[in-house]
Amino acid sequence: MSFNTFGHLFRFTTWGESHGPAIGAVVDGCPPGIALSEADVQPWLDQRRPGTSRFTTQRQEPDQVRILSGVFEGRTTGTPISLMIENVDQRSKDYSEVAKAYRPGHADYAYDAKYGFRDYRGGGRSSARETASRVAAGAVARLVIPEVSIIAWVEAIGGDAIDPANFDAAEIGRNPFFCPDPEAAARWEGLVDAARKAGSSLGAVVACAATGVPAGWGAPLYAKLDAELAAACMGINAVKGVEIGDGFAAARLRGEDNADAMRPGTDGPQFLANHAGGIAGGIATGQPITLRVAFKPTSSILTPVETIDRNGTATEIMTKGRHDPCVGIRGVPVVEAMVALVLADHKLMHRGQCG
Amino acid sequence: MSFNTFGHLFRFTTWGESHGPAIGAVVDGCPPGIALSEADVQPWLDQRRPGTSRFTTQRQEPDQVRILSGVFEGRTTGTPISLMIENVDQRSKDYSEVAKAYRPGHADYAYDAKYGFRDYRGGGRSSARETASRVAAGAVARLVIPEVSIIAWVEAIGGDAIDPANFDAAEIGRNPFFCPDPEAAARWEGLVDAARKAGSSLGAVVACAATGVPAGWGAPLYAKLDAELAAACMGINAVKGVEIGDGFAAARLRGEDNADAMRPGTDGPQFLANHAGGIAGGIATGQPITLRVAFKPTSSILTPVETIDRNGTATEIMTKGRHDPCVGIRGVPVVEAMVALVLADHKLMHRGQCG
Amino acid sequence: MSFNTFGHLFRFTTWGESHGPAIGAVVDGCPPGIALSEADVQPWLDQRRPGTSRFTTQRQEPDQVRILSGVFEGRTTGTPISLMIENVDQRSKDYSEVAKAYRPGHADYAYDAKYGFRDYRGGGRSSARETASRVAAGAVARLVIPEVSIIAWVEAIGGDAIDPANFDAAEIGRNPFFCPDPEAAARWEGLVDAARKAGSSLGAVVACAATGVPAGWGAPLYAKLDAELAAACMGINAVKGVEIGDGFAAARLRGEDNADAMRPGTDGPQFLANHAGGIAGGIATGQPITLRVAFKPTSSILTPVETIDRNGTATEIMTKGRHDPCVGIRGVPVVEAMVALVLADHKLMHRGQCG
Amino acid sequence: MSFNTFGHLFRFTTWGESHGPAIGAVVDGCPPGIALSEADVQPWLDQRRPGTSRFTTQRQEPDQVRILSGVFEGRTTGTPISLMIENVDQRSKDYSEVAKAYRPGHADYAYDAKYGFRDYRGGGRSSARETASRVAAGAVARLVIPEVSIIAWVEAIGGDAIDPANFDAAEIGRNPFFCPDPEAAARWEGLVDAARKAGSSLGAVVACAATGVPAGWGAPLYAKLDAELAAACMGINAVKGVEIGDGFAAARLRGEDNADAMRPGTDGPQFLANHAGGIAGGIATGQPITLRVAFKPTSSILTPVETIDRNGTATEIMTKGRHDPCVGIRGVPVVEAMVALVLADHKLMHRGQCG
């Protein structure tokens, strides 16, 4: 409902710029009595942390989170939880050129058009660094929905997709690509390395599944679970598309091929398919919620691109700095976090109206 | 921020069920002094109205809108605009079977899971009939953004896409499919007819472009223009996917192929491409805003499908009633309306913060 | 959070002008399964209805409410409840003079300053007629909080207060003043009659008590129960002051005289006093919630008052029309409704976060 | 709209407990390009700071504010402004008794009832220490409304009021009571000293005037300027009543005595009185906005009071710690801050809808 706040009952507000002293999130509406310490948050931040392999940006950020409020004697008190992460490795010198000219594909020009000027250091507020705040907030959200299990992975890089037959969830944590298919992971190593060395970048598709969401969560008509997941994911840096269930493939199907038939089950209905991705009419059906998210290739590349400067004069720009050759990879923990945040919010909303 | 309200400063709330006495919308926050009468709203409703060709549901609804408040001497007063459309052609008898068993692909089961019971007549609140309220509200939104031109069309039906080389905007209004390619329109006639006669249904892709949006509209980070468009469109009945700009295709590109290079232009920069779909960092760049929306095939089909009844017992269901063989067709004016509503809201928000 | 919407989880949006075709409210977020029909709403509207005694405006409005959505087979469905009341007795001719000159004490000048023009017929949107929508919405709210009993009364008219020793709740419904003190009621008859005949008007104080509110409802820090009650009541037409518990009298006390000491009780603590009015730190303590609301005298009087017209020229105005000699009297059901609406909302919010 | 966030377009969210490591506020929606540094915020915090005279709590807090985001090269960027104040002088040992028993008049019991447990150190989140965050946010709000001048003062302590004839705004800053009447200030010195020495406490009335608010700010019907001011002030710790303009006195007037007659003026109308306190129909009239706020006496007193412990057993409590003998005094800068925050928000909202 506002600019830098997300959620209805379980809400978080983020603040901070790429090269400011710190970034952070304030989580509001978290139920009381939940065990919470920095140790519950840090592992998720470590997943997103830059500099852990040669396939991500070489900026070195420990991303140590501090909880400044809302927890007493190890449990949430129901009051706002302030999470802060200090920025450590800000090399502002890298960005002198960016101050003058607009990087195509970045938010530079749009921010100037909106606000009249911008914090150009590392993209300022528009930097993907802000997503660390989301991951921290998402870690709190996970604790609110222990009945739900959320897992995301990279499904394709630069158009090279995994083989669904090879899907093995246990593989996801074993390679730097969050890839569930070991063969694809092997291929991607060469692919991403080549792009990195060429100063180029690659797009990616991230998939996510949330199991254990009870039938009934969600809220018609303008807080539909799928609409809020779409907003949550489309709002991640570099995302250009979101699909729920079969997504665009459903647009090619006939009605009889798209039906998720039901049979009597032991605990609720047994569904014979999940084309809908676990959501009907904006409300969870009890099936796994499945979605796919398209990440564009990182806009920061070493190829010079035509652009203009702040005075509107023609120039060229080549983004040196340190950047991810495939920003979709580090998007995996961010997608998971956003899904957790939406689901925690909808759990509370459902309980409020129908509990 | 709530369940049946959409928007921040320019907001609308809808109410009404498919087979209740009426449906409607309350538009709040509309600027004062804008010329408005029923004649400004009716043409858009007529575009969405059922029963105008054999390719849509045969329910006959005149969809006559009444303005009950917020207008004085032909101009908006700045107070809430209440729009009401009476339901005329409700054949509740068609829906007796639906009361007992859950229609796969519909919201029947999910609503029962959430609320404990549901208004089963014609889908009640989950019916696409509610989208008439959105179109009415969207007609008001259009008047708030006279600088913007919004046009949507059907890009593909059942996987059969238009040929971009044949694109002719003038064709969109000349066929019952909102199709800009006369050759595709001719093919779709047979395609949709065949599906209709077979009691089947087809999915579709709707595309939309909004030109004239000034650079600067939009709002980081949790009211991003693209995120709000995604929510607005994903919340339309039967939608399963949303793309901004190149969407999922961008995930297959390399950075240098995805760059929207800039040159000095006469009125702001001249962009050499528009992969981004007119939005960067959640803020409009001044280019046309482009998006694509995937509609699944109508779930109501004449093929019997396995399902369960309210007691959890196995049964079969075949949805007789009157239904659209391709619900995506009538989605075109709804997508336009939602885009108009998001843009009107962001115009006011931008003016509020940066005006 | 918006202009014409009130509440968080249990929300209502009102629309309509004094002399338009109708007024109404959309209630959103009401829990499902609650028995609801027009018969549950009408009695409260009848309490507020004008023209029932010579002590209120002589405008004759039946104030018949219609429920247009959100109810199926006699029960709420969890979807928006649209309530509509048609305006019947609009005598627009009474207001021709108001179109030109600003009535001091009314919103005429302020609306023109804000919106550039206004619906001057009967005050348009700023008319107290809008409070009928609140009373209708409040009737629904009452059904959401059956554990709570809300009662309001007039405590003073024109500075003539009831004697607390005479307080008898049963008397409130027996006189046209909602007066719990039969002696005061007798005095007020002469007092209000005299003001009415003189073309003058009188202010009033309305008191309200809500019993049965469980300890724990409420929400720090910017949705405090007392802050929201203050907003709800200060937003009623003609209200200029709100007190919780002892209110301004507490500002004259010493700490030891203001303490609400506690003893062990049978069901929660037994409080020895209720200076706080049942709220501490923005959260209900389980004691009765008590508040007082100051209504200014009706601004429409038969005494000519200096003013200016729309061109800024000096003139005089004398409001003929039909008006309440003491608008506070009909404020009683409105205060009750607003208190019910706030409490229903907080019940759902509390259940959402802490349920 | 949420629990710990206030405002619509200009919003702030506060976090932090009395004895946690820090407290803070995130200000969102601030227009870009405004000169802002810690030096703009600190003076207002210094006004509210404890320990500056013997008439306030002896807790020593430097209340040094840090700006962690949203400012670049000395100007606001339009992105969230994170303000942090470290807690320095937390003596948690003082509060061991509070952990066990409920302090009457405090939020202890209510928080336990709501959340199941609480951070009892210094009142945790319910401590008036949180108001430092409001004052910091309010300092930013003031910069958004340079056309407005806000001044508050103490009008009465323990029932001993200033003489309006002695009112001298220049006096307010010259005594520790924010008292505009030097004679009253002299009396209050003895009054407050006596209460402090007796371990007692006193209530107070704070008055506030905001001049320069343009006619037109405000927003009917559920974001009325007076309703939002009422919520803003009633939400301050220890506040039990709010009046706009004449407030409860208006309830004793006749219509002709309450009229704010108008004459042609040089810049808008000249009003002959301001009973309404500068607001009609929820919208500013251009006159000074005047309000009064009642603070109860501090609940923490050295007199033992009957209470119960967490097990419901009878006990007595006497709050040792360090406390304000008259919390209303330090309420002055908080009232000013809340008024500034409401007005900044309404300026942006007005510009958004009507700009």
PDB file of N, CA, C and O in Angstrom, chain A residues 160-210:
ATOM      1  N   ASP A 160      19.208 -22.393 -21.652  1.00  0.00           N
ATOM      2  CA  ASP A 160      19.585 -23.804 -21.455  1.00  0.00           C
ATOM      3  C   ASP A 160      18.879 -24.319 -20.198  1.00  0.00           C
ATOM      4  O   ASP A 160      19.244 -23.962 -19.068  1.00  0.00           O
ATOM      5  N   ALA A 161      17.868 -25.158 -20.390  1.00  0.00           N
ATOM      6  CA  ALA A 161      17.007 -25.574 -19.280  1.00  0.00           C
ATOM      7  C   ALA A 161      17.446 -26.909 -18.697  1.00  0.00           C
ATOM      8  O   ALA A 161      18.122 -27.710 -19.350  1.00  0.00           O
ATOM      9  N   ILE A 162      17.033 -27.138 -17.478  1.00  0.00           N
ATOM     10  CA  ILE A 162      17.260 -28.454 -16.863  1.00  0.00           C
ATOM     11  C   ILE A 162      16.367 -29.483 -17.549  1.00  0.00           C
ATOM     12  O   ILE A 162      15.392 -29.146 -18.218  1.00  0.00           O
ATOM     13  N   ASP A 163      16.719 -30.727 -17.349  1.00  0.00           N
ATOM     14  CA  ASP A 163      15.875 -31.829 -17.803  1.00  0.00           C
ATOM     15  C   ASP A 163      15.007 -32.242 -16.614  1.00  0.00           C
ATOM     16  O   ASP A 163      15.545 -32.706 -15.595  1.00  0.00           O
ATOM     17  N   PRO A 164      13.685 -32.055 -16.703  1.00  0.00           N
ATOM     18  CA  PRO A 164      12.833 -32.389 -15.549  1.00  0.00           C
ATOM     19  C   PRO A 164      13.054 -33.813 -15.056  1.00  0.00           C
ATOM     20  O   PRO A 164      12.893 -34.096 -13.869  1.00  0.00           O
ATOM     21  N   ALA A 165      13.435 -34.685 -15.963  1.00  0.00           N
ATOM     22  CA  ALA A 165      13.661 -36.073 -15.554  1.00  0.00           C
ATOM     23  C   ALA A 165      14.830 -36.193 -14.600  1.00  0.00           C
ATOM     24  O   ALA A 165      14.932 -37.164 -13.843  1.00  0.00           O
ATOM     25  N   ASN A 166      15.720 -35.230 -14.636  1.00  0.00           N
ATOM     26  CA  ASN A 166      16.901 -35.265 -13.755  1.00  0.00           C
ATOM     27  C   ASN A 166      16.676 -34.560 -12.429  1.00  0.00           C
ATOM     28  O   ASN A 166      17.599 -34.471 -11.615  1.00  0.00           O
ATOM     29  N   PHE A 167      15.481 -34.010 -12.218  1.00  0.00           N
ATOM     30  CA  PHE A 167      15.248 -33.175 -11.045  1.00  0.00           C
ATOM     31  C   PHE A 167      15.561 -33.923  -9.754  1.00  0.00           C
ATOM     32  O   PHE A 167      15.007 -34.983  -9.479  1.00  0.00           O
ATOM     33  N   ASP A 168      16.422 -33.352  -8.960  1.00  0.00           N
ATOM     34  CA  ASP A 168      16.775 -33.928  -7.660  1.00  0.00           C
ATOM     35  C   ASP A 168      16.949 -32.772  -6.682  1.00  0.00           C
ATOM     36  O   ASP A 168      17.945 -32.041  -6.743  1.00  0.00           O
ATOM     37  N   ALA A 169      15.994 -32.609  -5.786  1.00  0.00           N
ATOM     38  CA  ALA A 169      16.010 -31.455  -4.877  1.00  0.00           C
ATOM     39  C   ALA A 169      17.299 -31.402  -4.072  1.00  0.00           C
ATOM     40  O   ALA A 169      17.795 -30.320  -3.743  1.00  0.00           O
ATOM     41  N   ALA A 170      17.845 -32.562  -3.763  1.00  0.00           N
ATOM     42  CA  ALA A 170      19.060 -32.586  -2.951  1.00  0.00           C
ATOM     43  C   ALA A 170      20.240 -31.953  -3.671  1.00  0.00           C
ATOM     44  O   ALA A 170      21.208 -31.506  -3.042  1.00  0.00           O
ATOM     45  N   GLU A 171      20.185 -31.900  -5.007  1.00  0.00           N
ATOM     46  CA  GLU A 171      21.285 -31.312  -5.776  1.00  0.00           C
ATOM     47  C   GLU A 171      21.363 -29.790  -5.648  1.00  0.00           C
ATOM     48  O   GLU A 171      22.418 -29.198  -5.861  1.00  0.00           O
ATOM     49  N   ILE A 172      20.225 -29.185  -5.330  1.00  0.00           N
ATOM     50  CA  ILE A 172      20.135 -27.716  -5.393  1.00  0.00           C
ATOM     51  C   ILE A 172      21.217 -27.036  -4.560  1.00  0.00           C
ATOM     52  O   ILE A 172      21.834 -26.057  -4.978  1.00  0.00           O
ATOM     53  N   GLY A 173      21.477 -27.589  -3.397  1.00  0.00           N
ATOM     54  CA  GLY A 173      22.471 -26.990  -2.506  1.00  0.00           C
ATOM     55  C   GLY A 173      23.895 -27.399  -2.814  1.00  0.00           C
ATOM     56  O   GLY A 173      24.825 -26.961  -2.144  1.00  0.00           O
ATOM     57  N   ARG A 174      24.050 -28.266  -3.805  1.00  0.00           N
ATOM     58  CA  ARG A 174      25.399 -28.817  -4.036  1.00  0.00           C
ATOM     59  C   ARG A 174      26.189 -28.110  -5.126  1.00  0.00           C
ATOM     60  O   ARG A 174      27.306 -28.509  -5.437  1.00  0.00           O
ATOM     61  N   ASN A 175      25.600 -27.132  -5.760  1.00  0.00           N
ATOM     62  CA  ASN A 175      26.328 -26.434  -6.811  1.00  0.00           C
ATOM     63  C   ASN A 175      26.047 -24.934  -6.687  1.00  0.00           C
ATOM     64  O   ASN A 175      25.077 -24.539  -6.026  1.00  0.00           O
ATOM     65  N   PRO A 176      26.865 -24.115  -7.298  1.00  0.00           N
ATOM     66  CA  PRO A 176      26.707 -22.657  -7.114  1.00  0.00           C
ATOM     67  C   PRO A 176      25.557 -22.070  -7.915  1.00  0.00           C
ATOM     68  O   PRO A 176      25.382 -20.852  -7.915  1.00  0.00           O
ATOM     69  N   PHE A 177      24.781 -22.928  -8.584  1.00  0.00           N
ATOM     70  CA  PHE A 177      23.711 -22.423  -9.453  1.00  0.00           C
ATOM     71  C   PHE A 177      22.312 -22.710  -8.917  1.00  0.00           C
ATOM     72  O   PHE A 177      21.332 -22.449  -9.592  1.00  0.00           O
ATOM     73  N   PHE A 178      22.197 -23.273  -7.719  1.00  0.00           N
ATOM     74  CA  PHE A 178      20.894 -23.708  -7.202  1.00  0.00           C
ATOM     75  C   PHE A 178      20.207 -24.570  -8.263  1.00  0.00           C
ATOM     76  O   PHE A 178      19.022 -24.405  -8.541  1.00  0.00           O
ATOM     77  N   CYS A 179      20.968 -25.488  -8.842  1.00  0.00           N
ATOM     78  CA  CYS A 179      20.484 -26.283  -9.971  1.00  0.00           C
ATOM     79  C   CYS A 179      20.151 -27.703  -9.520  1.00  0.00           C
ATOM     80  O   CYS A 179      21.005 -28.395  -8.962  1.00  0.00           O
ATOM     81  N   PRO A 180      18.929 -28.166  -9.768  1.00  0.00           N
ATOM     82  CA  PRO A 180      18.528 -29.497  -9.312  1.00  0.00           C
ATOM     83  C   PRO A 180      18.934 -30.616 -10.275  1.00  0.00           C
ATOM     84  O   PRO A 180      18.671 -31.785  -9.995  1.00  0.00           O
ATOM     85  N   ASP A 181      19.557 -30.244 -11.381  1.00  0.00           N
ATOM     86  CA  ASP A 181      19.938 -31.226 -12.399  1.00  0.00           C
ATOM     87  C   ASP A 181      21.454 -31.186 -12.528  1.00  0.00           C
ATOM     88  O   ASP A 181      22.014 -30.227 -13.070  1.00  0.00           O
ATOM     89  N   PRO A 182      22.158 -32.219 -12.038  1.00  0.00           N
ATOM     90  CA  PRO A 182      23.639 -32.154 -12.037  1.00  0.00           C
ATOM     91  C   PRO A 182      24.216 -32.001 -13.441  1.00  0.00           C
ATOM     92  O   PRO A 182      25.256 -31.355 -13.600  1.00  0.00           O
ATOM     93  N   GLU A 183      23.560 -32.550 -14.430  1.00  0.00           N
ATOM     94  CA  GLU A 183      24.085 -32.404 -15.790  1.00  0.00           C
ATOM     95  C   GLU A 183      24.004 -30.951 -16.250  1.00  0.00           C
ATOM     96  O   GLU A 183      24.942 -30.419 -16.844  1.00  0.00           O
ATOM     97  N   ALA A 184      22.868 -30.329 -15.976  1.00  0.00           N
ATOM     98  CA  ALA A 184      22.730 -28.918 -16.342  1.00  0.00           C
ATOM     99  C   ALA A 184      23.740 -28.071 -15.581  1.00  0.00           C
ATOM    100  O   ALA A 184      24.365 -27.160 -16.147  1.00  0.00           O
ATOM    101  N   ALA A 185      23.928 -28.399 -14.321  1.00  0.00           N
ATOM    102  CA  ALA A 185      24.884 -27.643 -13.515  1.00  0.00           C
ATOM    103  C   ALA A 185      26.274 -27.687 -14.137  1.00  0.00           C
ATOM    104  O   ALA A 185      26.994 -26.674 -14.175  1.00  0.00           O
ATOM    105  N   ALA A 186      26.628 -28.835 -14.627  1.00  0.00           N
ATOM    106  CA  ALA A 186      27.942 -28.975 -15.271  1.00  0.00           C
ATOM    107  C   ALA A 186      28.018 -28.112 -16.524  1.00  0.00           C
ATOM    108  O   ALA A 186      29.014 -27.417 -16.761  1.00  0.00           O
ATOM    109  N   ARG A 187      26.971 -28.143 -17.310  1.00  0.00           N
ATOM    110  CA  ARG A 187      26.953 -27.322 -18.534  1.00  0.00           C
ATOM    111  C   ARG A 187      27.022 -25.825 -18.198  1.00  0.00           C
ATOM    112  O   ARG A 187      27.706 -25.045 -18.843  1.00  0.00           O
ATOM    113  N   TRP A 188      26.243 -25.429 -17.151  1.00  0.00           N
ATOM    114  CA  TRP A 188      26.151 -24.003 -16.821  1.00  0.00           C
ATOM    115  C   TRP A 188      27.505 -23.429 -16.379  1.00  0.00           C
ATOM    116  O   TRP A 188      27.769 -22.243 -16.551  1.00  0.00           O
ATOM    117  N   GLU A 189      28.335 -24.296 -15.784  1.00  0.00           N
ATOM    118  CA  GLU A 189      29.651 -23.824 -15.350  1.00  0.00           C
ATOM    119  C   GLU A 189      30.401 -23.215 -16.529  1.00  0.00           C
ATOM    120  O   GLU A 189      30.922 -22.094 -16.443  1.00  0.00           O
ATOM    121  N   GLY A 190      30.403 -23.919 -17.620  1.00  0.00           N
ATOM    122  CA  GLY A 190      31.065 -23.400 -18.819  1.00  0.00           C
ATOM    123  C   GLY A 190      30.340 -22.189 -19.382  1.00  0.00           C
ATOM    124  O   GLY A 190      30.961 -21.194 -19.774  1.00  0.00           O
ATOM    125  N   LEU A 191      29.039 -22.281 -19.381  1.00  0.00           N
ATOM    126  CA  LEU A 191      28.215 -21.218 -19.966  1.00  0.00           C
ATOM    127  C   LEU A 191      28.417 -19.886 -19.232  1.00  0.00           C
ATOM    128  O   LEU A 191      28.660 -18.840 -19.854  1.00  0.00           O
ATOM    129  N   VAL A 192      28.318 -19.929 -17.930  1.00  0.00           N
ATOM    130  CA  VAL A 192      28.424 -18.693 -17.144  1.00  0.00           C
ATOM    131  C   VAL A 192      29.861 -18.187 -17.146  1.00  0.00           C
ATOM    132  O   VAL A 192      30.104 -16.976 -17.228  1.00  0.00           O
ATOM    133  N   ASP A 193      30.801 -19.102 -17.071  1.00  0.00           N
ATOM    134  CA  ASP A 193      32.203 -18.696 -17.144  1.00  0.00           C
ATOM    135  C   ASP A 193      32.495 -17.952 -18.440  1.00  0.00           C
ATOM    136  O   ASP A 193      33.155 -16.904 -18.435  1.00  0.00           O
ATOM    137  N   ALA A 194      32.001 -18.480 -19.527  1.00  0.00           N
ATOM    138  CA  ALA A 194      32.245 -17.855 -20.827  1.00  0.00           C
ATOM    139  C   ALA A 194      31.628 -16.457 -20.867  1.00  0.00           C
ATOM    140  O   ALA A 194      32.249 -15.503 -21.359  1.00  0.00           O
ATOM    141  N   ALA A 195      30.417 -16.334 -20.365  1.00  0.00           N
ATOM    142  CA  ALA A 195      29.749 -15.024 -20.362  1.00  0.00           C
ATOM    143  C   ALA A 195      30.530 -14.044 -19.504  1.00  0.00           C
ATOM    144  O   ALA A 195      30.749 -12.885 -19.877  1.00  0.00           O
ATOM    145  N   ARG A 196      30.975 -14.519 -18.346  1.00  0.00           N
ATOM    146  CA  ARG A 196      31.723 -13.676 -17.427  1.00  0.00           C
ATOM    147  C   ARG A 196      33.014 -13.184 -18.075  1.00  0.00           C
ATOM    148  O   ARG A 196      33.322 -11.993 -18.031  1.00  0.00           O
ATOM    149  N   LYS A 197      33.716 -14.098 -18.686  1.00  0.00           N
ATOM    150  CA  LYS A 197      34.993 -13.711 -19.303  1.00  0.00           C
ATOM    151  C   LYS A 197      34.773 -12.764 -20.475  1.00  0.00           C
ATOM    152  O   LYS A 197      35.590 -11.892 -20.742  1.00  0.00           O
ATOM    153  N   ALA A 198      33.660 -12.931 -21.159  1.00  0.00           N
ATOM    154  CA  ALA A 198      33.357 -12.064 -22.301  1.00  0.00           C
ATOM    155  C   ALA A 198      32.791 -10.719 -21.854  1.00  0.00           C
ATOM    156  O   ALA A 198      32.458  -9.881 -22.694  1.00  0.00           O
ATOM    157  N   GLY A 199      32.646 -10.524 -20.542  1.00  0.00           N
ATOM    158  CA  GLY A 199      32.041  -9.280 -20.066  1.00  0.00           C
ATOM    159  C   GLY A 199      30.578  -9.199 -20.425  1.00  0.00           C
ATOM    160  O   GLY A 199      29.987  -8.133 -20.472  1.00  0.00           O
ATOM    161  N   SER A 200      29.977 -10.347 -20.667  1.00  0.00           N
ATOM    162  CA  SER A 200      28.568 -10.383 -21.025  1.00  0.00           C
ATOM    163  C   SER A 200      27.752 -10.847 -19.817  1.00  0.00           C
ATOM    164  O   SER A 200      28.271 -10.940 -18.698  1.00  0.00           O
ATOM    165  N   SER A 201      26.496 -11.141 -20.029  1.00  0.00           N
ATOM    166  CA  SER A 201      25.652 -11.615 -18.936  1.00  0.00           C
ATOM    167  C   SER A 201      24.531 -12.470 -19.512  1.00  0.00           C
ATOM    168  O   SER A 201      24.255 -12.412 -20.710  1.00  0.00           O
ATOM    169  N   LEU A 202      23.880 -13.238 -18.647  1.00  0.00           N
ATOM    170  CA  LEU A 202      22.866 -14.192 -19.091  1.00  0.00           C
ATOM    171  C   LEU A 202      21.584 -14.039 -18.281  1.00  0.00           C
ATOM    172  O   LEU A 202      21.633 -13.793 -17.070  1.00  0.00           O
ATOM    173  N   GLY A 203      20.444 -14.260 -18.927  1.00  0.00           N
ATOM    174  CA  GLY A 203      19.169 -14.315 -18.229  1.00  0.00           C
ATOM    175  C   GLY A 203      18.951 -15.688 -17.615  1.00  0.00           C
ATOM    176  O   GLY A 203      19.711 -16.624 -17.866  1.00  0.00           O
ATOM    177  N   ALA A 204      17.910 -15.815 -16.806  1.00  0.00           N
ATOM    178  CA  ALA A 204      17.635 -17.085 -16.147  1.00  0.00           C
ATOM    179  C   ALA A 204      16.164 -17.180 -15.776  1.00  0.00           C
ATOM    180  O   ALA A 204      15.467 -16.159 -15.677  1.00  0.00           O
ATOM    181  N   VAL A 205      15.726 -18.409 -15.608  1.00  0.00           N
ATOM    182  CA  VAL A 205      14.377 -18.657 -15.092  1.00  0.00           C
ATOM    183  C   VAL A 205      14.506 -19.345 -13.747  1.00  0.00           C
ATOM    184  O   VAL A 205      15.227 -20.342 -13.630  1.00  0.00           O
ATOM    185  N   VAL A 206      13.829 -18.801 -12.743  1.00  0.00           N
ATOM    186  CA  VAL A 206      13.805 -19.408 -11.417  1.00  0.00           C
ATOM    187  C   VAL A 206      12.419 -19.998 -11.184  1.00  0.00           C
ATOM    188  O   VAL A 206      11.406 -19.346 -11.485  1.00  0.00           O
ATOM    189  N   ALA A 207      12.379 -21.223 -10.694  1.00  0.00           N
ATOM    190  CA  ALA A 207      11.111 -21.865 -10.352  1.00  0.00           C
ATOM    191  C   ALA A 207      11.007 -22.011  -8.850  1.00  0.00           C
ATOM    192  O   ALA A 207      12.025 -22.058  -8.155  1.00  0.00           O
ATOM    193  N   CYS A 208       9.780 -22.063  -8.348  1.00  0.00           N
ATOM    194  CA  CYS A 208       9.585 -22.159  -6.900  1.00  0.00           C
ATOM    195  C   CYS A 208       8.339 -22.990  -6.613  1.00  0.00           C
ATOM    196  O   CYS A 208       7.349 -22.931  -7.355  1.00  0.00           O
ATOM    197  N   ALA A 209       8.407 -23.777  -5.556  1.00  0.00           N
ATOM    198  CA  ALA A 209       7.240 -24.548  -5.119  1.00  0.00           C
ATOM    199  C   ALA A 209       7.080 -24.401  -3.615  1.00  0.00           C
ATOM    200  O   ALA A 209       8.058 -24.502  -2.873  1.00  0.00           O
ATOM    201  N   ALA A 210       5.864 -24.137  -3.194  1.00  0.00           N
ATOM    202  CA  ALA A 210       5.559 -24.037  -1.765  1.00  0.00           C
ATOM    203  C   ALA A 210       4.551 -25.123  -1.435  1.00  0.00           C
ATOM    204  O   ALA A 210       3.421 -25.099  -1.934  1.00  0.00           O
TER     205      ALA A 210
END
